[in-house]
Amino acid sequence: MERSLTLELVRVTEAAALAAARWMGQGLKNEVDEAGTSAMRRVFDTVPMIGTVVIGEGEMDEAPMLYIGEKLGTGHGPEVDVAVDPIEGTNIVAKGLWNALAVVAIADKGNLLHAPDMYMEKIAVGPKAAGKIDINKSVKENLEIVAKVLKKDITEVTATVLDRERHLELIKEIRASGARIKLITDGDVAAAINTAFPDTGVDILFGSGGAPEGVLAAVALKCLGGEIQGRLLPQDQTEIDRCLQMGIDPKRILKMEDLVKGDDAIFAATGVTDGELLKGVRFQGNKASTQSIVMRAKSGTVRIISGEHRLEKKPNLIVE
């Protein structure tokens, strides 16, 4: 892949974040999603690549744009798999809460897992604990591993978990170990990324969330030297059959190389609302400011990019 794509992808996530942020706190999650998706799709048309959506807004008959199999880019440049979550946390934006992101990841063609749209059990950590955790171990064992490598007492380790009824037993186990918990309403891609940055105060992610989001998190953690492991959780025979049709053993533990192959991938995200890692969009009259992160696995480079946008100069978030 060409390294110039890193900044091109930031343009894509910035556009989605700027469009969606106008709906913050309005209680309208569908409008949030539509605004972010439409803006992201428009800017993708200007990116010099031959992209195919492998993780997107759904199948062709479920989504008008950014659907699985859709072609993106100018039609010239490298052939890449594209994973998108135009707004990771539409509920977050609708309610004006923390950690909503506009997210894009790409890898060379054939290198991203075509994850089925179902739940996935996940465990994610930053670089220091990478290669040491094991999804088959108990919650307490994994917390003890993280505590040891971070040189912390287990009571100082912070686990993040989606606040869902299905996680009640998991939360009990974490509390019984003595570790601290940060419960989140949505947005486990952001939560997984946060494990790789000490300043966020998050050390490990546990719990089940969307499988497509697991692939997006894997690309980010590959760039950062962290790790995520997953196990698909099909809820019925239809979902089991879907896994088998896609050539995925639903009982198999999915490791980093299963989720994103090869030595290169690019991840970009722009904050829509404020979070531990990125600031959200700020509007100031005819200007707006954004903060984004973009990283590349091959080089290990991580950039935090602050942008100031003159909105009257690009009313459609694109300058021809």
PDB file of C-alpha atoms in Angstrom:
ATOM      1  CA  MET A   1       0.000   0.000   0.000  1.00  0.00           C
ATOM      2  CA  GLU A   2       1.083   3.572  -0.573  1.00  0.00           C
ATOM      3  CA  ARG A   3       1.853   5.545   2.572  1.00  0.00           C
ATOM      4  CA  SER A   4       0.023   8.573   1.149  1.00  0.00           C
ATOM      5  CA  LEU A   5      -3.201   6.700   1.891  1.00  0.00           C
ATOM      6  CA  THR A   6      -2.743   7.413   5.602  1.00  0.00           C
ATOM      7  CA  LEU A   7      -3.646  11.080   5.218  1.00  0.00           C
ATOM      8  CA  GLU A   8      -6.299  10.309   2.607  1.00  0.00           C
ATOM      9  CA  LEU A   9      -8.085   8.126   5.158  1.00  0.00           C
ATOM     10  CA  VAL A  10      -7.991  10.930   7.718  1.00  0.00           C
ATOM     11  CA  ARG A  11      -9.891  13.095   5.246  1.00  0.00           C
ATOM     12  CA  VAL A  12     -12.521  10.340   5.101  1.00  0.00           C
ATOM     13  CA  THR A  13     -12.958  10.048   8.870  1.00  0.00           C
ATOM     14  CA  GLU A  14     -12.863  13.827   9.372  1.00  0.00           C
ATOM     15  CA  ALA A  15     -15.758  14.252   6.940  1.00  0.00           C
ATOM     16  CA  ALA A  16     -17.871  11.610   8.671  1.00  0.00           C
ATOM     17  CA  ALA A  17     -17.166  13.092  12.102  1.00  0.00           C
ATOM     18  CA  LEU A  18     -17.958  16.653  11.013  1.00  0.00           C
ATOM     19  CA  ALA A  19     -21.264  15.596   9.478  1.00  0.00           C
ATOM     20  CA  ALA A  20     -22.383  13.415  12.391  1.00  0.00           C
ATOM     21  CA  ALA A  21     -21.309  15.803  15.135  1.00  0.00           C
ATOM     22  CA  ARG A  22     -24.020  18.284  14.182  1.00  0.00           C
ATOM     23  CA  TRP A  23     -26.554  15.764  15.523  1.00  0.00           C
ATOM     24  CA  MET A  24     -24.892  15.381  18.922  1.00  0.00           C
ATOM     25  CA  GLY A  25     -27.383  15.126  21.755  1.00  0.00           C
ATOM     26  CA  GLN A  26     -30.450  15.300  19.510  1.00  0.00           C
ATOM     27  CA  GLY A  27     -31.552  11.759  20.335  1.00  0.00           C
ATOM     28  CA  LEU A  28     -31.667  10.771  16.636  1.00  0.00           C
ATOM     29  CA  LYS A  29     -29.283   7.852  16.106  1.00  0.00           C
ATOM     30  CA  ASN A  30     -30.504   7.082  12.563  1.00  0.00           C
ATOM     31  CA  GLU A  31     -29.800  10.650  11.474  1.00  0.00           C
ATOM     32  CA  VAL A  32     -26.350  10.445  13.067  1.00  0.00           C
ATOM     33  CA  ASP A  33     -25.584   7.289  11.098  1.00  0.00           C
ATOM     34  CA  GLU A  34     -26.966   8.626   7.822  1.00  0.00           C
ATOM     35  CA  ALA A  35     -24.993  11.873   8.081  1.00  0.00           C
ATOM     36  CA  GLY A  36     -21.707  10.116   8.848  1.00  0.00           C
ATOM     37  CA  THR A  37     -22.186   7.403   6.242  1.00  0.00           C
ATOM     38  CA  SER A  38     -23.124   9.817   3.446  1.00  0.00           C
ATOM     39  CA  ALA A  39     -20.170  12.102   4.130  1.00  0.00           C
ATOM     40  CA  MET A  40     -17.736   9.199   4.357  1.00  0.00           C
ATOM     41  CA  ARG A  41     -18.994   7.746   1.081  1.00  0.00           C
ATOM     42  CA  ARG A  42     -18.582  11.059  -0.778  1.00  0.00           C
ATOM     43  CA  VAL A  43     -14.966  11.500   0.285  1.00  0.00           C
ATOM     44  CA  PHE A  44     -14.087   7.886  -0.509  1.00  0.00           C
ATOM     45  CA  ASP A  45     -14.772   8.709  -4.179  1.00  0.00           C
ATOM     46  CA  THR A  46     -11.693  10.952  -4.139  1.00  0.00           C
ATOM     47  CA  VAL A  47      -9.237   8.449  -2.597  1.00  0.00           C
ATOM     48  CA  PRO A  48      -6.682   6.984  -5.064  1.00  0.00           C
ATOM     49  CA  MET A  49      -7.303   3.281  -4.512  1.00  0.00           C
ATOM     50  CA  ILE A  50      -9.302   0.302  -5.728  1.00  0.00           C
ATOM     51  CA  GLY A  51     -11.161  -0.578  -2.562  1.00  0.00           C
ATOM     52  CA  THR A  52     -13.734  -3.236  -1.732  1.00  0.00           C
ATOM     53  CA  VAL A  53     -15.846  -3.019   1.423  1.00  0.00           C
ATOM     54  CA  VAL A  54     -15.468  -6.219   3.452  1.00  0.00           C
ATOM     55  CA  ILE A  55     -16.904  -4.791   6.672  1.00  0.00           C
ATOM     56  CA  GLY A  56     -19.504  -2.099   6.309  1.00  0.00           C
ATOM     57  CA  GLU A  57     -23.085  -1.070   6.906  1.00  0.00           C
ATOM     58  CA  GLY A  58     -24.504  -4.465   5.925  1.00  0.00           C
ATOM     59  CA  GLU A  59     -25.292  -6.471   2.802  1.00  0.00           C
ATOM     60  CA  MET A  60     -26.286  -4.708  -0.425  1.00  0.00           C
ATOM     61  CA  ASP A  61     -30.013  -5.170   0.247  1.00  0.00           C
ATOM     62  CA  GLU A  62     -29.638  -3.806   3.800  1.00  0.00           C
ATOM     63  CA  ALA A  63     -27.608  -0.651   3.145  1.00  0.00           C
ATOM     64  CA  PRO A  64     -27.758   1.984   0.389  1.00  0.00           C
ATOM     65  CA  MET A  65     -24.034   2.721   0.647  1.00  0.00           C
ATOM     66  CA  LEU A  66     -20.845   1.366   2.196  1.00  0.00           C
ATOM     67  CA  TYR A  67     -22.384  -2.088   1.852  1.00  0.00           C
ATOM     68  CA  ILE A  68     -20.280  -5.245   1.791  1.00  0.00           C
ATOM     69  CA  GLY A  69     -18.843  -5.727  -1.685  1.00  0.00           C
ATOM     70  CA  GLU A  70     -19.178  -2.070  -2.716  1.00  0.00           C
ATOM     71  CA  LYS A  71     -16.279  -0.621  -4.683  1.00  0.00           C
ATOM     72  CA  LEU A  72     -14.646   2.513  -3.281  1.00  0.00           C
ATOM     73  CA  GLY A  73     -12.000   4.926  -4.503  1.00  0.00           C
ATOM     74  CA  THR A  74     -11.060   6.431  -7.832  1.00  0.00           C
ATOM     75  CA  GLY A  75     -10.419   3.062  -9.474  1.00  0.00           C
ATOM     76  CA  HIS A  76      -6.683   3.760  -9.660  1.00  0.00           C
ATOM     77  CA  GLY A  77      -4.080   2.737  -7.120  1.00  0.00           C
ATOM     78  CA  PRO A  78      -3.566  -0.227  -4.793  1.00  0.00           C
ATOM     79  CA  GLU A  79      -6.229  -2.902  -4.389  1.00  0.00           C
ATOM     80  CA  VAL A  80      -7.330  -2.961  -0.758  1.00  0.00           C
ATOM     81  CA  ASP A  81      -9.905  -4.421   1.610  1.00  0.00           C
ATOM     82  CA  VAL A  82     -11.857  -1.697   3.405  1.00  0.00           C
ATOM     83  CA  ALA A  83     -13.499  -1.942   6.828  1.00  0.00           C
ATOM     84  CA  VAL A  84     -15.656   0.959   7.951  1.00  0.00           C
ATOM     85  CA  ASP A  85     -17.758   2.012  10.876  1.00  0.00           C
ATOM     86  CA  PRO A  86     -18.837   5.499   9.798  1.00  0.00           C
ATOM     87  CA  ILE A  87     -19.927   6.272  13.343  1.00  0.00           C
ATOM     88  CA  GLU A  88     -18.819   3.841  16.004  1.00  0.00           C
ATOM     89  CA  GLY A  89     -21.311   4.792  18.682  1.00  0.00           C
ATOM     90  CA  THR A  90     -24.400   6.285  17.026  1.00  0.00           C
ATOM     91  CA  ASN A  91     -26.171   6.052  20.394  1.00  0.00           C
ATOM     92  CA  ILE A  92     -23.242   7.843  21.997  1.00  0.00           C
ATOM     93  CA  VAL A  93     -23.580  10.775  19.602  1.00  0.00           C
ATOM     94  CA  ALA A  94     -27.368  10.820  19.890  1.00  0.00           C
ATOM     95  CA  LYS A  95     -27.062  11.066  23.678  1.00  0.00           C
ATOM     96  CA  GLY A  96     -24.015  13.354  23.727  1.00  0.00           C
ATOM     97  CA  LEU A  97     -21.850  10.824  25.574  1.00  0.00           C
ATOM     98  CA  TRP A  98     -18.136   9.923  25.344  1.00  0.00           C
ATOM     99  CA  ASN A  99     -15.932   8.060  22.871  1.00  0.00           C
ATOM    100  CA  ALA A 100     -17.820   8.146  19.553  1.00  0.00           C
ATOM    101  CA  LEU A 101     -15.483   7.748  16.583  1.00  0.00           C
ATOM    102  CA  ALA A 102     -15.586   7.757  12.795  1.00  0.00           C
ATOM    103  CA  VAL A 103     -13.459   4.744  11.830  1.00  0.00           C
ATOM    104  CA  VAL A 104     -11.794   3.316   8.701  1.00  0.00           C
ATOM    105  CA  ALA A 105      -9.259   0.520   8.270  1.00  0.00           C
ATOM    106  CA  ILE A 106      -7.643  -0.862   5.126  1.00  0.00           C
ATOM    107  CA  ALA A 107      -5.273  -3.698   4.281  1.00  0.00           C
ATOM    108  CA  ASP A 108      -4.016  -5.289   1.089  1.00  0.00           C
ATOM    109  CA  LYS A 109      -6.700  -7.199  -0.788  1.00  0.00           C
ATOM    110  CA  GLY A 110      -7.632 -10.478   0.906  1.00  0.00           C
ATOM    111  CA  ASN A 111      -6.032  -9.601   4.236  1.00  0.00           C
ATOM    112  CA  LEU A 112      -9.044  -8.597   6.362  1.00  0.00           C
ATOM    113  CA  LEU A 113     -11.368 -11.200   7.833  1.00  0.00           C
ATOM    114  CA  HIS A 114     -14.859 -10.936   6.352  1.00  0.00           C
ATOM    115  CA  ALA A 115     -16.399 -11.138   9.814  1.00  0.00           C
ATOM    116  CA  PRO A 116     -20.081 -12.091   9.980  1.00  0.00           C
ATOM    117  CA  ASP A 117     -22.404  -9.619  11.663  1.00  0.00           C
ATOM    118  CA  MET A 118     -22.835 -11.373  14.995  1.00  0.00           C
ATOM    119  CA  TYR A 119     -21.454 -11.274  18.524  1.00  0.00           C
ATOM    120  CA  MET A 120     -17.824 -12.039  19.258  1.00  0.00           C
ATOM    121  CA  GLU A 121     -16.285 -12.674  22.664  1.00  0.00           C
ATOM    122  CA  LYS A 122     -13.179 -10.482  22.925  1.00  0.00           C
ATOM    123  CA  ILE A 123     -10.149  -9.811  25.039  1.00  0.00           C
ATOM    124  CA  ALA A 124      -7.798  -6.968  24.112  1.00  0.00           C
ATOM    125  CA  VAL A 125      -4.621  -5.498  25.597  1.00  0.00           C
ATOM    126  CA  GLY A 126      -1.855  -3.075  24.753  1.00  0.00           C
ATOM    127  CA  PRO A 127       1.740  -3.871  23.702  1.00  0.00           C
ATOM    128  CA  LYS A 128       3.160  -4.876  27.090  1.00  0.00           C
ATOM    129  CA  ALA A 129       0.633  -7.689  27.570  1.00  0.00           C
ATOM    130  CA  ALA A 130       0.512  -8.742  23.888  1.00  0.00           C
ATOM    131  CA  GLY A 131       1.366 -12.422  23.431  1.00  0.00           C
ATOM    132  CA  LYS A 132       0.702 -13.192  27.088  1.00  0.00           C
ATOM    133  CA  ILE A 133      -3.093 -13.167  27.434  1.00  0.00           C
ATOM    134  CA  ASP A 134      -5.286 -16.124  26.494  1.00  0.00           C
ATOM    135  CA  ILE A 135      -9.049 -15.973  25.922  1.00  0.00           C
ATOM    136  CA  ASN A 136      -9.271 -19.564  27.199  1.00  0.00           C
ATOM    137  CA  LYS A 137      -7.855 -18.577  30.592  1.00  0.00           C
ATOM    138  CA  SER A 138     -10.088 -17.321  33.380  1.00  0.00           C
ATOM    139  CA  VAL A 139     -10.801 -13.636  33.869  1.00  0.00           C
ATOM    140  CA  LYS A 140      -8.694 -13.628  37.045  1.00  0.00           C
ATOM    141  CA  GLU A 141      -5.738 -15.316  35.325  1.00  0.00           C
ATOM    142  CA  ASN A 142      -5.712 -12.749  32.531  1.00  0.00           C
ATOM    143  CA  LEU A 143      -5.989  -9.891  35.015  1.00  0.00           C
ATOM    144  CA  GLU A 144      -3.043 -11.326  36.961  1.00  0.00           C
ATOM    145  CA  ILE A 145      -1.003 -11.525  33.742  1.00  0.00           C
ATOM    146  CA  VAL A 146      -1.748  -7.887  32.923  1.00  0.00           C
ATOM    147  CA  ALA A 147      -0.967  -6.797  36.467  1.00  0.00           C
ATOM    148  CA  LYS A 148       2.389  -8.591  36.343  1.00  0.00           C
ATOM    149  CA  VAL A 149       3.553  -7.141  33.013  1.00  0.00           C
ATOM    150  CA  LEU A 150       2.391  -3.631  33.930  1.00  0.00           C
ATOM    151  CA  LYS A 151       4.043  -3.926  37.354  1.00  0.00           C
ATOM    152  CA  LYS A 152       0.784  -3.121  39.114  1.00  0.00           C
ATOM    153  CA  ASP A 153      -1.162  -4.651  41.936  1.00  0.00           C
ATOM    154  CA  ILE A 154      -4.303  -6.298  40.556  1.00  0.00           C
ATOM    155  CA  THR A 155      -6.353  -3.706  42.463  1.00  0.00           C
ATOM    156  CA  GLU A 156      -4.758  -1.047  40.235  1.00  0.00           C
ATOM    157  CA  VAL A 157      -5.655  -2.768  36.944  1.00  0.00           C
ATOM    158  CA  THR A 158      -8.641  -1.297  35.079  1.00  0.00           C
ATOM    159  CA  ALA A 159     -10.811  -3.456  32.853  1.00  0.00           C
ATOM    160  CA  THR A 160     -13.345  -1.969  30.487  1.00  0.00           C
ATOM    161  CA  VAL A 161     -16.611  -3.784  29.725  1.00  0.00           C
ATOM    162  CA  LEU A 162     -19.767  -2.932  27.796  1.00  0.00           C
ATOM    163  CA  ASP A 163     -22.556  -2.289  30.303  1.00  0.00           C
ATOM    164  CA  ARG A 164     -24.890  -5.100  29.228  1.00  0.00           C
ATOM    165  CA  GLU A 165     -26.990  -7.644  31.107  1.00  0.00           C
ATOM    166  CA  ARG A 166     -25.106 -10.433  29.336  1.00  0.00           C
ATOM    167  CA  HIS A 167     -21.947  -9.303  31.133  1.00  0.00           C
ATOM    168  CA  LEU A 168     -23.272  -9.534  34.710  1.00  0.00           C
ATOM    169  CA  GLU A 169     -21.293 -12.697  35.481  1.00  0.00           C
ATOM    170  CA  LEU A 170     -18.162 -11.274  33.843  1.00  0.00           C
ATOM    171  CA  ILE A 171     -18.455  -8.112  35.924  1.00  0.00           C
ATOM    172  CA  LYS A 172     -18.822 -10.230  39.073  1.00  0.00           C
ATOM    173  CA  GLU A 173     -15.618 -12.121  38.216  1.00  0.00           C
ATOM    174  CA  ILE A 174     -13.660  -8.907  37.647  1.00  0.00           C
ATOM    175  CA  ARG A 175     -14.887  -7.445  40.919  1.00  0.00           C
ATOM    176  CA  ALA A 176     -14.094 -10.665  42.776  1.00  0.00           C
ATOM    177  CA  SER A 177     -10.491 -10.448  41.509  1.00  0.00           C
ATOM    178  CA  GLY A 178     -10.151  -6.975  43.033  1.00  0.00           C
ATOM    179  CA  ALA A 179      -9.588  -5.173  39.710  1.00  0.00           C
ATOM    180  CA  ARG A 180     -11.262  -1.901  38.822  1.00  0.00           C
ATOM    181  CA  ILE A 181     -13.946  -1.650  36.121  1.00  0.00           C
ATOM    182  CA  LYS A 182     -14.855   1.060  33.650  1.00  0.00           C
ATOM    183  CA  LEU A 183     -18.329   0.332  32.235  1.00  0.00           C
ATOM    184  CA  ILE A 184     -19.087   1.792  28.807  1.00  0.00           C
ATOM    185  CA  THR A 185     -22.439   2.258  27.086  1.00  0.00           C
ATOM    186  CA  ASP A 186     -21.162   1.592  23.541  1.00  0.00           C
ATOM    187  CA  GLY A 187     -18.000   1.788  21.473  1.00  0.00           C
ATOM    188  CA  ASP A 188     -15.752  -1.193  22.081  1.00  0.00           C
ATOM    189  CA  VAL A 189     -13.415  -0.274  19.198  1.00  0.00           C
ATOM    190  CA  ALA A 190     -12.420   2.856  21.108  1.00  0.00           C
ATOM    191  CA  ALA A 191     -12.191   0.812  24.309  1.00  0.00           C
ATOM    192  CA  ALA A 192      -9.854  -1.726  22.679  1.00  0.00           C
ATOM    193  CA  ILE A 193      -7.603   1.025  21.295  1.00  0.00           C
ATOM    194  CA  ASN A 194      -7.467   2.696  24.701  1.00  0.00           C
ATOM    195  CA  THR A 195      -5.707  -0.368  26.161  1.00  0.00           C
ATOM    196  CA  ALA A 196      -2.632   0.566  24.118  1.00  0.00           C
ATOM    197  CA  PHE A 197      -2.324   4.075  25.586  1.00  0.00           C
ATOM    198  CA  PRO A 198      -1.396   4.273  29.303  1.00  0.00           C
ATOM    199  CA  ASP A 199      -2.812   7.793  29.669  1.00  0.00           C
ATOM    200  CA  THR A 200      -6.356   6.542  28.974  1.00  0.00           C
ATOM    201  CA  GLY A 201      -6.356   4.569  32.220  1.00  0.00           C
ATOM    202  CA  VAL A 202      -7.588   1.365  30.533  1.00  0.00           C
ATOM    203  CA  ASP A 203      -5.526  -1.828  30.764  1.00  0.00           C
ATOM    204  CA  ILE A 204      -7.696  -4.613  29.306  1.00  0.00           C
ATOM    205  CA  LEU A 205     -10.976  -5.091  27.452  1.00  0.00           C
ATOM    206  CA  PHE A 206     -13.289  -8.009  28.201  1.00  0.00           C
ATOM    207  CA  GLY A 207     -16.699  -9.055  26.901  1.00  0.00           C
ATOM    208  CA  SER A 208     -18.756  -9.631  23.786  1.00  0.00           C
ATOM    209  CA  GLY A 209     -19.549  -7.119  21.080  1.00  0.00           C
ATOM    210  CA  GLY A 210     -19.884  -7.015  17.311  1.00  0.00           C
ATOM    211  CA  ALA A 211     -17.530  -9.234  15.300  1.00  0.00           C
ATOM    212  CA  PRO A 212     -16.990  -6.573  12.598  1.00  0.00           C
ATOM    213  CA  GLU A 213     -15.851  -4.150  15.304  1.00  0.00           C
ATOM    214  CA  GLY A 214     -13.413  -6.838  16.432  1.00  0.00           C
ATOM    215  CA  VAL A 215     -11.686  -6.701  13.042  1.00  0.00           C
ATOM    216  CA  LEU A 216     -11.473  -2.898  13.154  1.00  0.00           C
ATOM    217  CA  ALA A 217      -9.960  -3.083  16.635  1.00  0.00           C
ATOM    218  CA  ALA A 218      -7.500  -5.736  15.424  1.00  0.00           C
ATOM    219  CA  VAL A 219      -6.184  -3.428  12.689  1.00  0.00           C
ATOM    220  CA  ALA A 220      -5.649  -0.631  15.210  1.00  0.00           C
ATOM    221  CA  LEU A 221      -3.932  -2.926  17.708  1.00  0.00           C
ATOM    222  CA  LYS A 222      -1.758  -4.443  14.966  1.00  0.00           C
ATOM    223  CA  CYS A 223      -0.491  -0.935  14.241  1.00  0.00           C
ATOM    224  CA  LEU A 224       0.062  -0.286  17.949  1.00  0.00           C
ATOM    225  CA  GLY A 225       1.679  -3.623  18.837  1.00  0.00           C
ATOM    226  CA  GLY A 226      -1.247  -4.693  21.009  1.00  0.00           C
ATOM    227  CA  GLU A 227      -3.398  -7.794  20.760  1.00  0.00           C
ATOM    228  CA  ILE A 228      -7.015  -8.874  20.500  1.00  0.00           C
ATOM    229  CA  GLN A 229      -8.359 -12.410  20.549  1.00  0.00           C
ATOM    230  CA  GLY A 230     -11.911 -13.337  19.646  1.00  0.00           C
ATOM    231  CA  ARG A 231     -14.383 -16.182  19.517  1.00  0.00           C
ATOM    232  CA  LEU A 232     -17.593 -15.947  17.496  1.00  0.00           C
ATOM    233  CA  LEU A 233     -20.820 -16.400  19.449  1.00  0.00           C
ATOM    234  CA  PRO A 234     -23.509 -17.497  16.961  1.00  0.00           C
ATOM    235  CA  GLN A 235     -26.945 -17.277  18.571  1.00  0.00           C
ATOM    236  CA  ASP A 236     -28.790 -19.837  16.443  1.00  0.00           C
ATOM    237  CA  GLN A 237     -28.368 -22.361  13.631  1.00  0.00           C
ATOM    238  CA  THR A 238     -28.751 -19.643  10.999  1.00  0.00           C
ATOM    239  CA  GLU A 239     -25.711 -17.830  12.382  1.00  0.00           C
ATOM    240  CA  ILE A 240     -23.758 -21.092  12.660  1.00  0.00           C
ATOM    241  CA  ASP A 241     -24.542 -21.823   9.001  1.00  0.00           C
ATOM    242  CA  ARG A 242     -23.478 -18.278   8.090  1.00  0.00           C
ATOM    243  CA  CYS A 243     -20.057 -18.864   9.693  1.00  0.00           C
ATOM    244  CA  LEU A 244     -19.595 -22.152   7.867  1.00  0.00           C
ATOM    245  CA  GLN A 245     -20.628 -20.612   4.521  1.00  0.00           C
ATOM    246  CA  MET A 246     -17.937 -17.971   5.053  1.00  0.00           C
ATOM    247  CA  GLY A 247     -15.356 -20.659   5.820  1.00  0.00           C
ATOM    248  CA  ILE A 248     -15.058 -19.778   9.513  1.00  0.00           C
ATOM    249  CA  ASP A 249     -15.162 -22.417  12.229  1.00  0.00           C
ATOM    250  CA  PRO A 250     -17.388 -20.777  14.867  1.00  0.00           C
ATOM    251  CA  LYS A 251     -15.519 -22.607  17.656  1.00  0.00           C
ATOM    252  CA  ARG A 252     -12.085 -21.458  16.551  1.00  0.00           C
ATOM    253  CA  ILE A 253     -10.175 -18.848  18.543  1.00  0.00           C
ATOM    254  CA  LEU A 254      -9.485 -15.932  16.211  1.00  0.00           C
ATOM    255  CA  LYS A 255      -6.043 -14.429  16.755  1.00  0.00           C
ATOM    256  CA  MET A 256      -4.436 -11.354  15.220  1.00  0.00           C
ATOM    257  CA  GLU A 257      -3.279 -13.106  12.049  1.00  0.00           C
ATOM    258  CA  ASP A 258      -6.788 -14.494  11.534  1.00  0.00           C
ATOM    259  CA  LEU A 259      -8.356 -11.045  11.839  1.00  0.00           C
ATOM    260  CA  VAL A 260      -5.817  -9.085   9.790  1.00  0.00           C
ATOM    261  CA  LYS A 261      -3.127 -10.844   7.761  1.00  0.00           C
ATOM    262  CA  GLY A 262       0.162  -9.579   6.410  1.00  0.00           C
ATOM    263  CA  ASP A 263       2.569  -6.978   7.696  1.00  0.00           C
ATOM    264  CA  ASP A 264       0.736  -3.847   6.572  1.00  0.00           C
ATOM    265  CA  ALA A 265      -2.549  -2.173   7.411  1.00  0.00           C
ATOM    266  CA  ILE A 266      -3.731   1.383   8.042  1.00  0.00           C
ATOM    267  CA  PHE A 267      -6.218   2.550  10.666  1.00  0.00           C
ATOM    268  CA  ALA A 268      -7.731   6.024  10.968  1.00  0.00           C
ATOM    269  CA  ALA A 269     -10.282   7.460  13.374  1.00  0.00           C
ATOM    270  CA  THR A 270     -11.616  10.930  14.139  1.00  0.00           C
ATOM    271  CA  GLY A 271     -13.304  11.838  17.397  1.00  0.00           C
ATOM    272  CA  VAL A 272     -16.970  12.770  17.069  1.00  0.00           C
ATOM    273  CA  THR A 273     -17.509  13.285  20.791  1.00  0.00           C
ATOM    274  CA  ASP A 274     -14.819  13.703  23.437  1.00  0.00           C
ATOM    275  CA  GLY A 275     -13.036  10.572  24.641  1.00  0.00           C
ATOM    276  CA  GLU A 276     -10.029   9.478  26.662  1.00  0.00           C
ATOM    277  CA  LEU A 277      -7.839   9.490  23.536  1.00  0.00           C
ATOM    278  CA  LEU A 278      -9.343  12.014  21.102  1.00  0.00           C
ATOM    279  CA  LYS A 279     -11.279  15.255  21.403  1.00  0.00           C
ATOM    280  CA  GLY A 280     -14.608  15.516  19.651  1.00  0.00           C
ATOM    281  CA  VAL A 281     -15.618  17.989  16.946  1.00  0.00           C
ATOM    282  CA  ARG A 282     -15.797  21.664  17.933  1.00  0.00           C
ATOM    283  CA  PHE A 283     -17.791  24.176  15.885  1.00  0.00           C
ATOM    284  CA  GLN A 284     -16.835  27.856  15.907  1.00  0.00           C
ATOM    285  CA  GLY A 285     -18.983  29.800  13.441  1.00  0.00           C
ATOM    286  CA  ASN A 286     -17.750  28.987   9.936  1.00  0.00           C
ATOM    287  CA  LYS A 287     -14.897  26.867  11.307  1.00  0.00           C
ATOM    288  CA  ALA A 288     -14.682  23.480  12.949  1.00  0.00           C
ATOM    289  CA  SER A 289     -11.836  21.624  14.625  1.00  0.00           C
ATOM    290  CA  THR A 290     -11.199  17.882  14.686  1.00  0.00           C
ATOM    291  CA  GLN A 291      -8.716  15.512  16.278  1.00  0.00           C
ATOM    292  CA  SER A 292      -7.771  12.255  14.578  1.00  0.00           C
ATOM    293  CA  ILE A 293      -5.430   9.326  14.957  1.00  0.00           C
ATOM    294  CA  VAL A 294      -3.889   7.516  12.001  1.00  0.00           C
ATOM    295  CA  MET A 295      -1.426   4.653  12.155  1.00  0.00           C
ATOM    296  CA  ARG A 296       0.292   2.172   9.887  1.00  0.00           C
ATOM    297  CA  ALA A 297       1.341  -1.326  10.865  1.00  0.00           C
ATOM    298  CA  LYS A 298       4.335  -1.570   8.510  1.00  0.00           C
ATOM    299  CA  SER A 299       6.108   1.483   9.900  1.00  0.00           C
ATOM    300  CA  GLY A 300       4.601   1.537  13.387  1.00  0.00           C
ATOM    301  CA  THR A 301       4.030   5.267  12.971  1.00  0.00           C
ATOM    302  CA  VAL A 302       1.183   6.765  15.000  1.00  0.00           C
ATOM    303  CA  ARG A 303       0.055  10.310  14.292  1.00  0.00           C
ATOM    304  CA  ILE A 304      -2.400  12.442  16.242  1.00  0.00           C
ATOM    305  CA  ILE A 305      -3.662  15.084  13.823  1.00  0.00           C
ATOM    306  CA  SER A 306      -5.473  18.267  14.768  1.00  0.00           C
ATOM    307  CA  GLY A 307      -7.445  19.799  11.915  1.00  0.00           C
ATOM    308  CA  GLU A 308      -9.091  23.170  11.433  1.00  0.00           C
ATOM    309  CA  HIS A 309     -11.741  23.282   8.734  1.00  0.00           C
ATOM    310  CA  ARG A 310     -13.083  26.351   6.906  1.00  0.00           C
ATOM    311  CA  LEU A 311     -16.572  25.028   6.313  1.00  0.00           C
ATOM    312  CA  GLU A 312     -17.625  27.672   3.773  1.00  0.00           C
ATOM    313  CA  LYS A 313     -14.775  26.517   1.500  1.00  0.00           C
ATOM    314  CA  LYS A 314     -15.992  22.916   1.396  1.00  0.00           C
ATOM    315  CA  PRO A 315     -19.767  22.849   1.920  1.00  0.00           C
ATOM    316  CA  ASN A 316     -19.899  19.168   0.924  1.00  0.00           C
ATOM    317  CA  LEU A 317     -16.761  18.405   2.994  1.00  0.00           C
ATOM    318  CA  ILE A 318     -14.812  17.990  -0.259  1.00  0.00           C
ATOM    319  CA  VAL A 319     -12.647  20.410  -2.218  1.00  0.00           C
ATOM    320  CA  GLU A 320     -12.484  19.384  -5.870  1.00  0.00           C
TER     321      GLU A 320
END
